[in-house]
């Protein structure tokens, strides 16, 4: 696995061309997927810029969970295509991305939560996504380690079972897209900080970088965490507030947990990796910040909440904890497509759900760039929706912050 | 990073006692058009730098106040009752480091 990474790092010395057809800001899973898909559509004069190494941001800080059991029709259709693309990714990219579809359980601890899961199950089934509400007998069979007794403060009552859900090797997704995009002629420029974007008469004409200016007809903002700061370079405000999100990983244990566990009531999600470690994530930190420092309150609350679900992990040691930053939107749906600035496209607002949408975002953003038409699948996620009261409320299915 | 925030009434407390209320911004006039209200409701500067924001002392005096804080480091510059007077430090936009 280190091989492809080394080769990409060597790519740093490559000089910036004075002009590209498309400049993509952000060398994460979204930016690289967009570049790869563009090359497949014949758009080859493409550069991907990142201020650090490729995949240094949210792409490799997330908890690598893939699923499509969302709440709205627009969301379900969109994430369903993403899951299908992830299923074929190892073959498509010629690199094993270790996608393990072990299933996904969203736990309900209250009557109200069960009602919410039923809405999701019905919407999912109507759109052909495998998803249903199950109770103790089935939950016990799928995840015997879960405490289903009445001992916890919030006993588990039911769960939304989503068999195609699972986890993946997120670094491999980034490397796979990067390697194939580079082979197809895309220029990857890590350690290239965008310091400004040139706009002439309402149209982008290029970007200023730490390595010099580059002309470009189309500039794509594919950043996560810095979407607002990039948009500000063209004078655009976005409906985004950036919050830190933290996660931790424990020492490796024998395999005992197949599905991904999620509890909105306890603000926690847990999965066991192929190496046996438990990856535990939480809700976003309760205040806006660009700081990626870890906190003790996160460690304390996440550990205690994970213990409520899995009492057997008492005494298991935490190896490390880390943080990333998330661009939260008011409706927990992304912002994709055109903006009032000509040639400036956005693929932003990915909150806590960006990684699972990388393949479909890349495919559809590339389609938009190549054809000039907004694909139906991403049309509902336009920036304009915030001015026309057409929000796509996914909070009940996208977050554990409620 | 977790940090302390100084409530104008109660003094310095753990940030988890407070509710973050979003960046302070000017409210449109009642007769403003829908676009202005959309802008006010949803669009944010979301600055990487010093931000003036609303906070609510949920676990204390339950009063709203404002704080100026560097969002890159969570360093609190000052807190007080709204509206905080004076200008924010310049050069905010250049800071995009996390």
Tab-separated table of C-alpha atoms in Angstrom:
chain	number	residue	atom	x	y	z
A	1	UNK	CA	0.000	0.000	0.000
A	2	UNK	CA	2.899	2.341	0.563
A	3	UNK	CA	3.975	2.067	-3.067
A	4	UNK	CA	1.293	4.251	-4.651
A	5	UNK	CA	1.669	6.819	-1.889
A	6	UNK	CA	5.429	7.166	-2.531
A	7	UNK	CA	4.877	7.669	-6.225
A	8	UNK	CA	2.315	10.393	-5.548
A	9	UNK	CA	4.631	12.190	-3.165
A	10	UNK	CA	7.242	12.190	-5.906
A	11	UNK	CA	4.666	14.050	-7.997
A	12	UNK	CA	5.166	17.164	-5.879
A	13	UNK	CA	8.085	18.325	-8.000
A	14	UNK	CA	5.928	18.373	-11.133
A	15	UNK	CA	5.641	21.959	-12.337
A	16	UNK	CA	2.309	23.720	-12.550
A	17	UNK	CA	1.164	24.305	-16.109
A	18	UNK	CA	0.221	27.952	-16.770
A	19	UNK	CA	-3.293	26.958	-17.753
A	20	UNK	CA	-5.827	24.179	-17.128
A	21	UNK	CA	-9.380	23.647	-18.356
A	22	UNK	CA	-10.474	22.592	-14.881
A	23	UNK	CA	-8.808	23.282	-11.534
A	24	UNK	CA	-10.140	21.280	-8.608
A	25	UNK	CA	-9.350	22.690	-5.168
A	26	UNK	CA	-9.121	19.863	-2.636
A	27	UNK	CA	-7.197	16.608	-3.140
A	28	UNK	CA	-9.469	14.420	-1.096
A	29	UNK	CA	-11.838	11.658	-2.120
A	30	UNK	CA	-14.286	14.105	-3.771
A	31	UNK	CA	-11.743	16.142	-5.716
A	32	UNK	CA	-9.838	13.084	-6.901
A	33	UNK	CA	-13.021	11.204	-7.821
A	34	UNK	CA	-14.168	14.212	-9.861
A	35	UNK	CA	-10.795	14.371	-11.647
A	36	UNK	CA	-10.857	10.631	-12.370
A	37	UNK	CA	-14.412	10.764	-13.749
A	38	UNK	CA	-13.546	13.830	-15.841
A	39	UNK	CA	-10.656	11.943	-17.429
A	40	UNK	CA	-13.075	9.120	-18.300
A	41	UNK	CA	-15.321	11.651	-20.025
A	42	UNK	CA	-12.403	12.919	-22.084
A	43	UNK	CA	-11.697	16.107	-20.109
A	44	UNK	CA	-7.978	15.649	-19.499
A	45	UNK	CA	-6.459	19.078	-18.919
A	46	UNK	CA	-7.319	18.916	-15.234
A	47	UNK	CA	-5.363	19.815	-12.094
A	48	UNK	CA	-6.110	18.855	-8.508
A	49	UNK	CA	-4.575	21.199	-5.925
A	50	UNK	CA	-4.209	20.486	-2.229
A	51	UNK	CA	-2.461	22.535	0.411
A	52	UNK	CA	-1.110	19.392	2.078
A	53	UNK	CA	-0.652	15.746	1.075
A	54	UNK	CA	-3.494	14.031	-0.792
A	55	UNK	CA	-6.218	12.772	1.529
A	56	UNK	CA	-4.896	14.840	4.425
A	57	UNK	CA	-8.295	16.170	5.441
A	58	UNK	CA	-11.711	14.664	6.022
A	59	UNK	CA	-11.155	11.798	3.538
A	60	UNK	CA	-8.916	9.976	5.971
A	61	UNK	CA	-10.212	11.366	9.261
A	62	UNK	CA	-13.738	9.961	8.946
A	63	UNK	CA	-14.903	6.657	10.394
A	64	UNK	CA	-15.206	5.061	6.922
A	65	UNK	CA	-18.875	4.074	7.199
A	66	UNK	CA	-20.793	3.517	3.939
A	67	UNK	CA	-24.617	3.374	3.809
A	68	UNK	CA	-27.663	4.666	1.928
A	69	UNK	CA	-30.523	4.376	4.462
A	70	UNK	CA	-31.322	8.079	4.407
A	71	UNK	CA	-34.643	9.807	5.025
A	72	UNK	CA	-35.536	11.887	1.957
A	73	UNK	CA	-36.204	10.523	-1.518
A	74	UNK	CA	-33.484	12.797	-2.954
A	75	UNK	CA	-30.963	11.669	-0.342
A	76	UNK	CA	-31.717	7.943	-0.625
A	77	UNK	CA	-31.420	7.910	-4.447
A	78	UNK	CA	-28.141	9.828	-4.278
A	79	UNK	CA	-26.421	7.734	-1.591
A	80	UNK	CA	-27.750	4.506	-3.133
A	81	UNK	CA	-25.823	5.229	-6.327
A	82	UNK	CA	-22.764	5.885	-4.172
A	83	UNK	CA	-23.040	2.502	-2.419
A	84	UNK	CA	-23.352	0.786	-5.810
A	85	UNK	CA	-20.234	2.582	-7.073
A	86	UNK	CA	-18.368	1.585	-3.896
A	87	UNK	CA	-19.382	-2.047	-4.481
A	88	UNK	CA	-17.606	-1.994	-7.851
A	89	UNK	CA	-14.711	0.240	-6.822
A	90	UNK	CA	-12.009	-2.390	-6.250
A	91	UNK	CA	-12.487	-3.621	-9.825
A	92	UNK	CA	-12.911	-0.123	-11.258
A	93	UNK	CA	-9.725	1.212	-9.680
A	94	UNK	CA	-7.706	-2.006	-9.648
A	95	UNK	CA	-6.956	-1.603	-5.961
A	96	UNK	CA	-8.555	-3.513	-3.095
A	97	UNK	CA	-10.430	-0.908	-1.060
A	98	UNK	CA	-11.532	-3.577	1.472
A	99	UNK	CA	-15.247	-2.735	1.380
A	100	UNK	CA	-16.857	-4.967	4.038
A	101	UNK	CA	-20.649	-4.939	3.791
A	102	UNK	CA	-21.264	-6.308	7.252
A	103	UNK	CA	-24.539	-4.462	7.727
A	104	UNK	CA	-25.521	-1.328	9.593
A	105	UNK	CA	-27.758	-1.050	12.678
A	106	UNK	CA	-29.318	2.274	13.704
A	107	UNK	CA	-30.547	1.746	17.252
A	108	UNK	CA	-33.783	3.157	18.662
A	109	UNK	CA	-34.076	3.656	22.417
A	110	UNK	CA	-37.471	5.407	22.427
A	111	UNK	CA	-40.912	5.060	20.806
A	112	UNK	CA	-40.311	8.304	18.938
A	113	UNK	CA	-37.041	6.991	17.506
A	114	UNK	CA	-38.815	3.829	16.282
A	115	UNK	CA	-41.309	6.027	14.433
A	116	UNK	CA	-38.390	7.830	12.792
A	117	UNK	CA	-36.788	4.539	11.754
A	118	UNK	CA	-40.098	3.354	10.271
A	119	UNK	CA	-40.273	6.445	8.045
A	120	UNK	CA	-36.741	5.746	6.849
A	121	UNK	CA	-37.445	2.033	6.277
A	122	UNK	CA	-40.557	2.816	4.202
A	123	UNK	CA	-38.746	5.452	2.093
A	124	UNK	CA	-35.759	3.145	1.623
A	125	UNK	CA	-37.912	0.199	0.528
A	126	UNK	CA	-39.926	2.302	-1.927
A	127	UNK	CA	-36.649	3.265	-3.589
A	128	UNK	CA	-35.297	-0.272	-3.624
A	129	UNK	CA	-32.814	0.058	-0.755
A	130	UNK	CA	-32.518	-2.951	1.557
A	131	UNK	CA	-33.582	-1.571	4.933
A	132	UNK	CA	-36.067	-2.677	7.595
A	133	UNK	CA	-36.981	-2.259	11.273
A	134	UNK	CA	-36.018	-5.244	13.432
A	135	UNK	CA	-36.484	-6.110	17.100
A	136	UNK	CA	-34.629	-7.912	19.890
A	137	UNK	CA	-34.714	-11.455	18.454
A	138	UNK	CA	-33.026	-10.391	15.212
A	139	UNK	CA	-30.760	-7.759	16.780
A	140	UNK	CA	-29.438	-10.418	19.180
A	141	UNK	CA	-28.566	-12.690	16.257
A	142	UNK	CA	-26.786	-9.943	14.294
A	143	UNK	CA	-24.954	-8.317	17.201
A	144	UNK	CA	-24.822	-10.639	20.216
A	145	UNK	CA	-22.442	-8.296	22.068
A	146	UNK	CA	-25.102	-5.560	22.365
A	147	UNK	CA	-26.660	-5.077	25.795
A	148	UNK	CA	-30.378	-5.613	25.083
A	149	UNK	CA	-31.368	-5.805	28.762
A	150	UNK	CA	-33.264	-3.130	30.675
A	151	UNK	CA	-30.082	-2.256	32.618
A	152	UNK	CA	-28.955	0.782	30.538
A	153	UNK	CA	-30.473	4.194	31.112
A	154	UNK	CA	-31.846	4.052	27.561
A	155	UNK	CA	-32.609	0.377	26.798
A	156	UNK	CA	-32.452	-0.626	23.126
A	157	UNK	CA	-35.956	-1.195	21.726
A	158	UNK	CA	-35.515	-1.671	17.984
A	159	UNK	CA	-33.107	-1.053	15.132
A	160	UNK	CA	-33.062	-0.101	11.465
A	161	UNK	CA	-31.159	-2.914	9.751
A	162	UNK	CA	-29.400	-1.965	6.512
A	163	UNK	CA	-27.522	-5.037	5.176
A	164	UNK	CA	-25.559	-3.251	2.368
A	165	UNK	CA	-23.999	-0.835	4.870
A	166	UNK	CA	-20.457	-1.374	6.017
A	167	UNK	CA	-16.955	-0.019	6.303
A	168	UNK	CA	-14.097	0.530	3.884
A	169	UNK	CA	-10.375	1.334	3.806
A	170	UNK	CA	-10.608	5.086	3.325
A	171	UNK	CA	-6.916	5.665	2.475
A	172	UNK	CA	-7.196	3.116	-0.324
A	173	UNK	CA	-10.128	5.008	-1.840
A	174	UNK	CA	-8.024	8.187	-1.982
A	175	UNK	CA	-4.955	6.383	-3.340
A	176	UNK	CA	-7.002	4.437	-5.883
A	177	UNK	CA	-8.613	7.549	-7.338
A	178	UNK	CA	-5.311	9.467	-7.249
A	179	UNK	CA	-3.349	6.727	-9.000
A	180	UNK	CA	-5.909	6.155	-11.758
A	181	UNK	CA	-6.493	9.882	-12.298
A	182	UNK	CA	-2.753	10.445	-12.610
A	183	UNK	CA	-2.405	7.558	-15.080
A	184	UNK	CA	-5.106	9.137	-17.197
A	185	UNK	CA	-3.255	12.431	-17.416
A	186	UNK	CA	-4.649	14.453	-14.499
A	187	UNK	CA	-2.016	16.649	-12.816
A	188	UNK	CA	-1.961	16.170	-9.052
A	189	UNK	CA	-0.395	19.018	-7.125
A	190	UNK	CA	-0.157	18.364	-3.389
A	191	UNK	CA	1.411	21.040	-1.161
A	192	UNK	CA	-0.051	23.737	-3.387
A	193	UNK	CA	-1.985	26.262	-1.325
A	194	UNK	CA	-4.677	28.271	-3.097
A	195	UNK	CA	-4.322	31.878	-1.917
A	196	UNK	CA	-6.810	33.590	-4.195
A	197	UNK	CA	-9.207	33.127	-7.097
A	198	UNK	CA	-9.312	35.549	-10.020
A	199	UNK	CA	-12.746	36.750	-11.097
A	200	UNK	CA	-13.257	39.016	-14.118
A	201	UNK	CA	-16.741	40.337	-14.852
A	202	UNK	CA	-18.433	37.661	-12.763
A	203	UNK	CA	-16.440	34.720	-14.203
A	204	UNK	CA	-13.445	32.878	-12.788
A	205	UNK	CA	-10.298	33.144	-14.885
A	206	UNK	CA	-7.767	31.371	-12.688
A	207	UNK	CA	-6.357	30.781	-9.227
A	208	UNK	CA	-3.405	32.186	-7.321
A	209	UNK	CA	-1.358	29.553	-5.511
A	210	UNK	CA	1.687	29.322	-3.286
A	211	UNK	CA	3.507	28.046	-6.388
A	212	UNK	CA	2.324	30.753	-8.763
A	213	UNK	CA	-0.752	31.675	-10.782
A	214	UNK	CA	-2.749	29.215	-12.909
A	215	UNK	CA	-5.369	30.138	-15.510
A	216	UNK	CA	-8.549	28.061	-15.452
A	217	UNK	CA	-11.956	28.207	-17.089
A	218	UNK	CA	-13.612	26.169	-14.365
A	219	UNK	CA	-12.696	26.087	-10.680
A	220	UNK	CA	-14.277	23.468	-8.426
A	221	UNK	CA	-14.390	23.981	-4.666
A	222	UNK	CA	-14.128	20.375	-3.430
A	223	UNK	CA	-12.864	21.176	0.039
A	224	UNK	CA	-14.264	19.952	3.321
A	225	UNK	CA	-13.605	22.108	6.329
A	226	UNK	CA	-12.447	25.120	4.311
A	227	UNK	CA	-15.364	25.496	1.882
A	228	UNK	CA	-16.284	28.920	3.297
A	229	UNK	CA	-12.730	30.265	3.127
A	230	UNK	CA	-12.364	29.171	-0.511
A	231	UNK	CA	-15.814	30.572	-1.435
A	232	UNK	CA	-14.865	33.855	0.214
A	233	UNK	CA	-12.107	34.222	-2.412
A	234	UNK	CA	-14.837	34.809	-5.020
A	235	UNK	CA	-16.934	36.895	-2.616
A	236	UNK	CA	-19.486	34.153	-2.020
A	237	UNK	CA	-21.027	33.326	1.362
A	238	UNK	CA	-22.239	29.771	1.895
A	239	UNK	CA	-24.818	28.347	4.334
A	240	UNK	CA	-22.035	26.562	6.199
A	241	UNK	CA	-20.761	26.539	9.773
A	242	UNK	CA	-17.564	24.577	10.417
A	243	UNK	CA	-17.510	22.328	13.483
A	244	UNK	CA	-14.904	19.822	14.704
A	245	UNK	CA	-15.834	16.128	14.797
A	246	UNK	CA	-13.825	13.677	16.848
A	247	UNK	CA	-13.225	9.952	16.846
A	248	UNK	CA	-11.126	7.430	18.724
A	249	UNK	CA	-9.728	3.961	18.120
A	250	UNK	CA	-9.106	1.200	20.651
A	251	UNK	CA	-6.516	-1.530	20.820
A	252	UNK	CA	-7.295	-4.554	18.564
A	253	UNK	CA	-9.690	-7.212	19.854
A	254	UNK	CA	-10.772	-10.589	18.507
A	255	UNK	CA	-13.557	-10.130	15.938
A	256	UNK	CA	-16.825	-9.926	17.904
A	257	UNK	CA	-18.829	-7.166	16.187
A	258	UNK	CA	-20.068	-7.565	12.610
A	259	UNK	CA	-22.351	-4.588	11.906
A	260	UNK	CA	-21.794	-0.878	12.305
A	261	UNK	CA	-23.715	0.330	15.383
A	262	UNK	CA	-25.235	3.810	15.523
A	263	UNK	CA	-27.178	5.406	18.339
A	264	UNK	CA	-28.541	8.915	17.982
A	265	UNK	CA	-29.783	8.897	21.557
A	266	UNK	CA	-26.291	8.182	22.860
A	267	UNK	CA	-24.573	10.306	20.156
A	268	UNK	CA	-22.186	7.477	19.331
A	269	UNK	CA	-21.299	5.003	16.568
A	270	UNK	CA	-19.059	1.973	16.791
A	271	UNK	CA	-17.538	-0.413	14.277
A	272	UNK	CA	-14.818	-3.034	14.396
A	273	UNK	CA	-12.170	-2.810	11.689
A	274	UNK	CA	-10.579	-5.713	9.831
A	275	UNK	CA	-7.631	-5.396	12.210
A	276	UNK	CA	-9.918	-5.759	15.235
A	277	UNK	CA	-9.780	-2.201	16.526
A	278	UNK	CA	-12.994	-0.504	17.568
A	279	UNK	CA	-13.508	2.841	15.842
A	280	UNK	CA	-15.819	5.058	17.881
A	281	UNK	CA	-17.223	8.346	16.657
A	282	UNK	CA	-19.453	11.011	18.137
A	283	UNK	CA	-21.567	14.024	17.289
A	284	UNK	CA	-19.903	17.266	16.215
A	285	UNK	CA	-18.419	19.497	18.909
A	286	UNK	CA	-21.127	21.917	20.076
A	287	UNK	CA	-19.406	25.098	18.846
A	288	UNK	CA	-18.022	26.318	15.517
A	289	UNK	CA	-14.250	26.006	15.212
A	290	UNK	CA	-11.432	25.301	12.761
A	291	UNK	CA	-9.291	23.769	15.520
A	292	UNK	CA	-8.373	20.109	15.118
A	293	UNK	CA	-7.278	19.599	18.722
A	294	UNK	CA	-8.853	16.657	20.564
A	295	UNK	CA	-10.772	17.174	23.791
A	296	UNK	CA	-11.207	15.255	27.035
A	297	UNK	CA	-15.028	15.738	27.172
A	298	UNK	CA	-15.274	13.859	23.862
A	299	UNK	CA	-13.172	10.961	25.135
A	300	UNK	CA	-15.170	10.710	28.378
A	301	UNK	CA	-18.646	10.864	26.848
A	302	UNK	CA	-17.918	8.632	23.853
A	303	UNK	CA	-16.257	5.972	25.994
A	304	UNK	CA	-19.130	5.933	28.484
A	305	UNK	CA	-21.764	5.836	25.729
A	306	UNK	CA	-20.018	3.023	23.870
A	307	UNK	CA	-19.935	1.120	27.167
A	308	UNK	CA	-23.711	1.500	27.467
A	309	UNK	CA	-24.041	-0.408	24.189
A	310	UNK	CA	-21.203	-2.908	24.653
A	311	UNK	CA	-20.505	-3.549	28.358
A	312	UNK	CA	-17.929	-6.205	27.393
A	313	UNK	CA	-15.451	-3.544	26.241
A	314	UNK	CA	-14.886	-2.239	29.790
A	315	UNK	CA	-11.126	-2.235	30.351
A	316	UNK	CA	-10.268	-2.004	26.633
A	317	UNK	CA	-7.593	0.624	26.079
A	318	UNK	CA	-7.923	3.603	23.753
A	319	UNK	CA	-5.005	3.801	21.337
A	320	UNK	CA	-5.543	7.332	20.087
A	321	UNK	CA	-8.115	9.989	19.331
A	322	UNK	CA	-8.226	12.598	16.591
A	323	UNK	CA	-10.400	15.336	15.098
A	324	UNK	CA	-11.434	16.587	11.697
A	325	UNK	CA	-13.528	19.582	10.736
A	326	UNK	CA	-16.953	19.374	9.134
A	327	UNK	CA	-18.828	21.927	7.031
A	328	UNK	CA	-22.328	21.706	8.497
A	329	UNK	CA	-25.319	22.863	6.436
A	330	UNK	CA	-28.712	23.822	7.910
A	331	UNK	CA	-30.498	20.777	6.426
A	332	UNK	CA	-27.672	18.215	6.686
A	333	UNK	CA	-27.604	17.857	2.892
A	334	UNK	CA	-24.667	18.871	0.684
A	335	UNK	CA	-24.395	21.851	-1.678
A	336	UNK	CA	-23.487	20.836	-5.234
A	337	UNK	CA	-23.435	22.506	-8.612
A	338	UNK	CA	-23.288	26.010	-10.009
A	339	UNK	CA	-23.003	29.309	-8.128
A	340	UNK	CA	-23.718	32.948	-9.024
A	341	UNK	CA	-20.017	33.222	-10.039
A	342	UNK	CA	-19.542	31.865	-13.577
A	343	UNK	CA	-17.257	28.845	-13.768
A	344	UNK	CA	-17.066	28.504	-9.978
A	345	UNK	CA	-18.638	25.176	-8.991
A	346	UNK	CA	-19.147	23.818	-5.495
A	347	UNK	CA	-19.091	20.302	-4.083
A	348	UNK	CA	-19.234	21.325	-0.443
A	349	UNK	CA	-21.269	21.247	2.756
A	350	UNK	CA	-20.446	17.617	3.354
A	351	UNK	CA	-20.981	17.801	7.106
A	352	UNK	CA	-20.422	14.367	8.599
A	353	UNK	CA	-21.440	12.351	5.534
A	354	UNK	CA	-19.007	13.337	2.777
A	355	UNK	CA	-16.852	10.253	2.515
A	356	UNK	CA	-19.774	7.918	1.774
A	357	UNK	CA	-20.777	10.164	-1.144
A	358	UNK	CA	-17.384	10.516	-2.849
A	359	UNK	CA	-17.895	8.231	-5.884
A	360	UNK	CA	-21.331	9.570	-6.825
A	361	UNK	CA	-20.256	13.169	-6.251
A	362	UNK	CA	-17.218	12.700	-8.468
A	363	UNK	CA	-19.276	11.061	-11.179
A	364	UNK	CA	-22.060	13.648	-11.196
A	365	UNK	CA	-19.851	16.724	-10.767
A	366	UNK	CA	-17.750	15.471	-13.694
A	367	UNK	CA	-20.938	15.023	-15.725
A	368	UNK	CA	-21.943	18.606	-14.884
A	369	UNK	CA	-18.539	19.945	-15.969
A	370	UNK	CA	-18.352	17.873	-19.153
A	371	UNK	CA	-21.905	18.497	-20.366
A	372	UNK	CA	-22.724	21.856	-18.788
A	373	UNK	CA	-26.043	20.454	-17.574
A	374	UNK	CA	-26.864	19.786	-13.903
A	375	UNK	CA	-27.595	16.028	-13.525
A	376	UNK	CA	-31.045	15.249	-12.080
A	377	UNK	CA	-29.518	13.338	-9.182
A	378	UNK	CA	-27.722	16.410	-7.776
A	379	UNK	CA	-30.121	19.143	-8.925
A	380	UNK	CA	-31.985	19.144	-5.555
A	381	UNK	CA	-28.735	19.995	-3.751
A	382	UNK	CA	-28.262	23.357	-5.475
A	383	UNK	CA	-27.113	26.384	-3.482
A	384	UNK	CA	-30.239	28.181	-4.694
A	385	UNK	CA	-32.452	25.975	-2.487
A	386	UNK	CA	-31.680	28.165	0.528
A	387	UNK	CA	-33.340	31.141	-1.183
A	388	UNK	CA	-36.409	29.223	-2.327
A	389	UNK	CA	-37.292	27.325	0.869
A	390	UNK	CA	-36.535	23.943	-0.739
A	391	UNK	CA	-34.377	22.443	1.991
A	392	UNK	CA	-33.766	18.681	2.093
A	393	UNK	CA	-33.960	17.768	5.775
A	394	UNK	CA	-31.663	14.831	6.463
A	395	UNK	CA	-30.803	15.543	10.091
A	396	UNK	CA	-32.778	12.542	11.371
A	397	UNK	CA	-30.773	10.196	9.140
A	398	UNK	CA	-27.436	11.969	8.712
A	399	UNK	CA	-26.451	12.946	12.228
A	400	UNK	CA	-26.303	11.727	15.797
A	401	UNK	CA	-26.620	15.275	17.128
A	402	UNK	CA	-30.270	15.278	18.084
B	1	UNK	CA	-9.788	22.122	21.918
B	2	UNK	CA	-12.010	22.584	24.892
B	3	UNK	CA	-11.750	25.977	26.546
B	4	UNK	CA	-13.100	28.373	29.181
B	5	UNK	CA	-15.557	31.116	28.325
B	6	UNK	CA	-16.126	34.087	30.609
B	7	UNK	CA	-19.810	34.777	31.208
B	8	UNK	CA	-20.295	38.534	31.856
B	9	UNK	CA	-22.396	37.650	34.908
B	10	UNK	CA	-20.900	34.378	36.250
B	11	UNK	CA	-17.240	34.619	35.271
B	12	UNK	CA	-15.056	31.973	33.578
B	13	UNK	CA	-16.772	28.609	33.074
B	14	UNK	CA	-16.244	25.431	31.045
B	15	UNK	CA	-17.459	25.930	27.456
B	16	UNK	CA	-19.757	22.915	27.850
B	17	UNK	CA	-21.944	25.058	30.187
B	18	UNK	CA	-22.837	27.230	27.190
B	19	UNK	CA	-24.834	26.900	24.023
B	20	UNK	CA	-23.186	28.264	20.887
B	21	UNK	CA	-25.646	30.623	19.179
B	22	UNK	CA	-23.918	31.346	15.871
B	23	UNK	CA	-22.161	34.376	14.439
B	24	UNK	CA	-23.576	37.789	15.232
B	25	UNK	CA	-25.036	39.525	12.186
B	26	UNK	CA	-27.425	42.336	11.321
B	27	UNK	CA	-31.105	41.465	11.011
B	28	UNK	CA	-32.957	42.597	7.846
B	29	UNK	CA	-35.756	45.115	8.167
B	30	UNK	CA	-39.241	43.566	8.531
B	31	UNK	CA	-40.174	44.500	4.961
B	32	UNK	CA	-37.037	42.997	3.388
B	33	UNK	CA	-37.484	40.667	0.401
B	34	UNK	CA	-37.260	36.870	0.567
B	35	UNK	CA	-33.690	36.833	-0.726
B	36	UNK	CA	-32.500	39.048	2.118
B	37	UNK	CA	-34.199	36.782	4.652
B	38	UNK	CA	-32.662	33.704	3.011
B	39	UNK	CA	-29.275	35.392	3.286
B	40	UNK	CA	-29.856	36.237	6.957
B	41	UNK	CA	-31.245	32.837	7.932
B	42	UNK	CA	-28.716	30.613	6.213
B	43	UNK	CA	-25.619	32.332	4.802
B	44	UNK	CA	-22.638	32.647	7.120
B	45	UNK	CA	-19.199	34.216	6.867
B	46	UNK	CA	-17.886	31.241	8.925
B	47	UNK	CA	-14.583	33.001	9.349
B	48	UNK	CA	-11.323	31.197	9.991
B	49	UNK	CA	-10.064	33.858	12.357
B	50	UNK	CA	-11.674	36.147	14.918
B	51	UNK	CA	-15.440	35.732	15.019
B	52	UNK	CA	-18.057	37.608	17.020
B	53	UNK	CA	-20.738	35.121	18.069
B	54	UNK	CA	-23.724	34.663	20.345
B	55	UNK	CA	-23.500	32.389	23.396
B	56	UNK	CA	-26.150	31.335	25.943
B	57	UNK	CA	-25.204	30.379	29.497
B	58	UNK	CA	-27.424	27.304	29.561
B	59	UNK	CA	-26.143	25.799	32.819
B	60	UNK	CA	-25.779	29.131	34.642
B	61	UNK	CA	-27.534	32.490	34.557
B	62	UNK	CA	-29.371	31.630	31.280
B	63	UNK	CA	-28.456	34.977	29.723
B	64	UNK	CA	-27.381	35.583	26.110
B	65	UNK	CA	-24.128	37.438	25.503
B	66	UNK	CA	-21.482	37.816	22.795
B	67	UNK	CA	-17.883	36.657	22.580
B	68	UNK	CA	-14.992	37.378	20.244
B	69	UNK	CA	-12.987	34.211	19.681
B	70	UNK	CA	-10.326	33.074	17.238
B	71	UNK	CA	-11.936	30.045	15.580
B	72	UNK	CA	-8.518	28.641	14.588
B	73	UNK	CA	-7.289	28.327	18.174
B	74	UNK	CA	-10.419	28.856	20.311
B	75	UNK	CA	-8.617	31.728	22.059
B	76	UNK	CA	-11.310	33.956	23.589
B	77	UNK	CA	-10.439	37.614	23.095
B	78	UNK	CA	-13.312	39.177	25.026
B	79	UNK	CA	-16.900	38.638	26.097
B	80	UNK	CA	-19.674	41.037	27.035
B	81	UNK	CA	-23.323	41.983	26.692
B	82	UNK	CA	-24.560	42.538	23.155
B	83	UNK	CA	-23.773	44.448	21.126
B	84	UNK	CA	-20.024	44.306	21.568
B	85	UNK	CA	-18.664	47.643	20.374
B	86	UNK	CA	-15.576	48.264	18.279
B	87	UNK	CA	-14.226	46.563	15.199
B	88	UNK	CA	-12.923	43.058	14.743
B	89	UNK	CA	-9.179	42.753	14.099
B	90	UNK	CA	-8.382	43.058	10.401
B	91	UNK	CA	-6.667	40.446	8.252
B	92	UNK	CA	-9.150	37.727	9.150
B	93	UNK	CA	-9.653	36.333	5.711
B	94	UNK	CA	-6.016	35.397	5.142
B	95	UNK	CA	-6.051	32.846	7.956
B	96	UNK	CA	-7.162	29.561	6.500
B	97	UNK	CA	-4.947	27.291	8.544
B	98	UNK	CA	-6.683	24.734	10.702
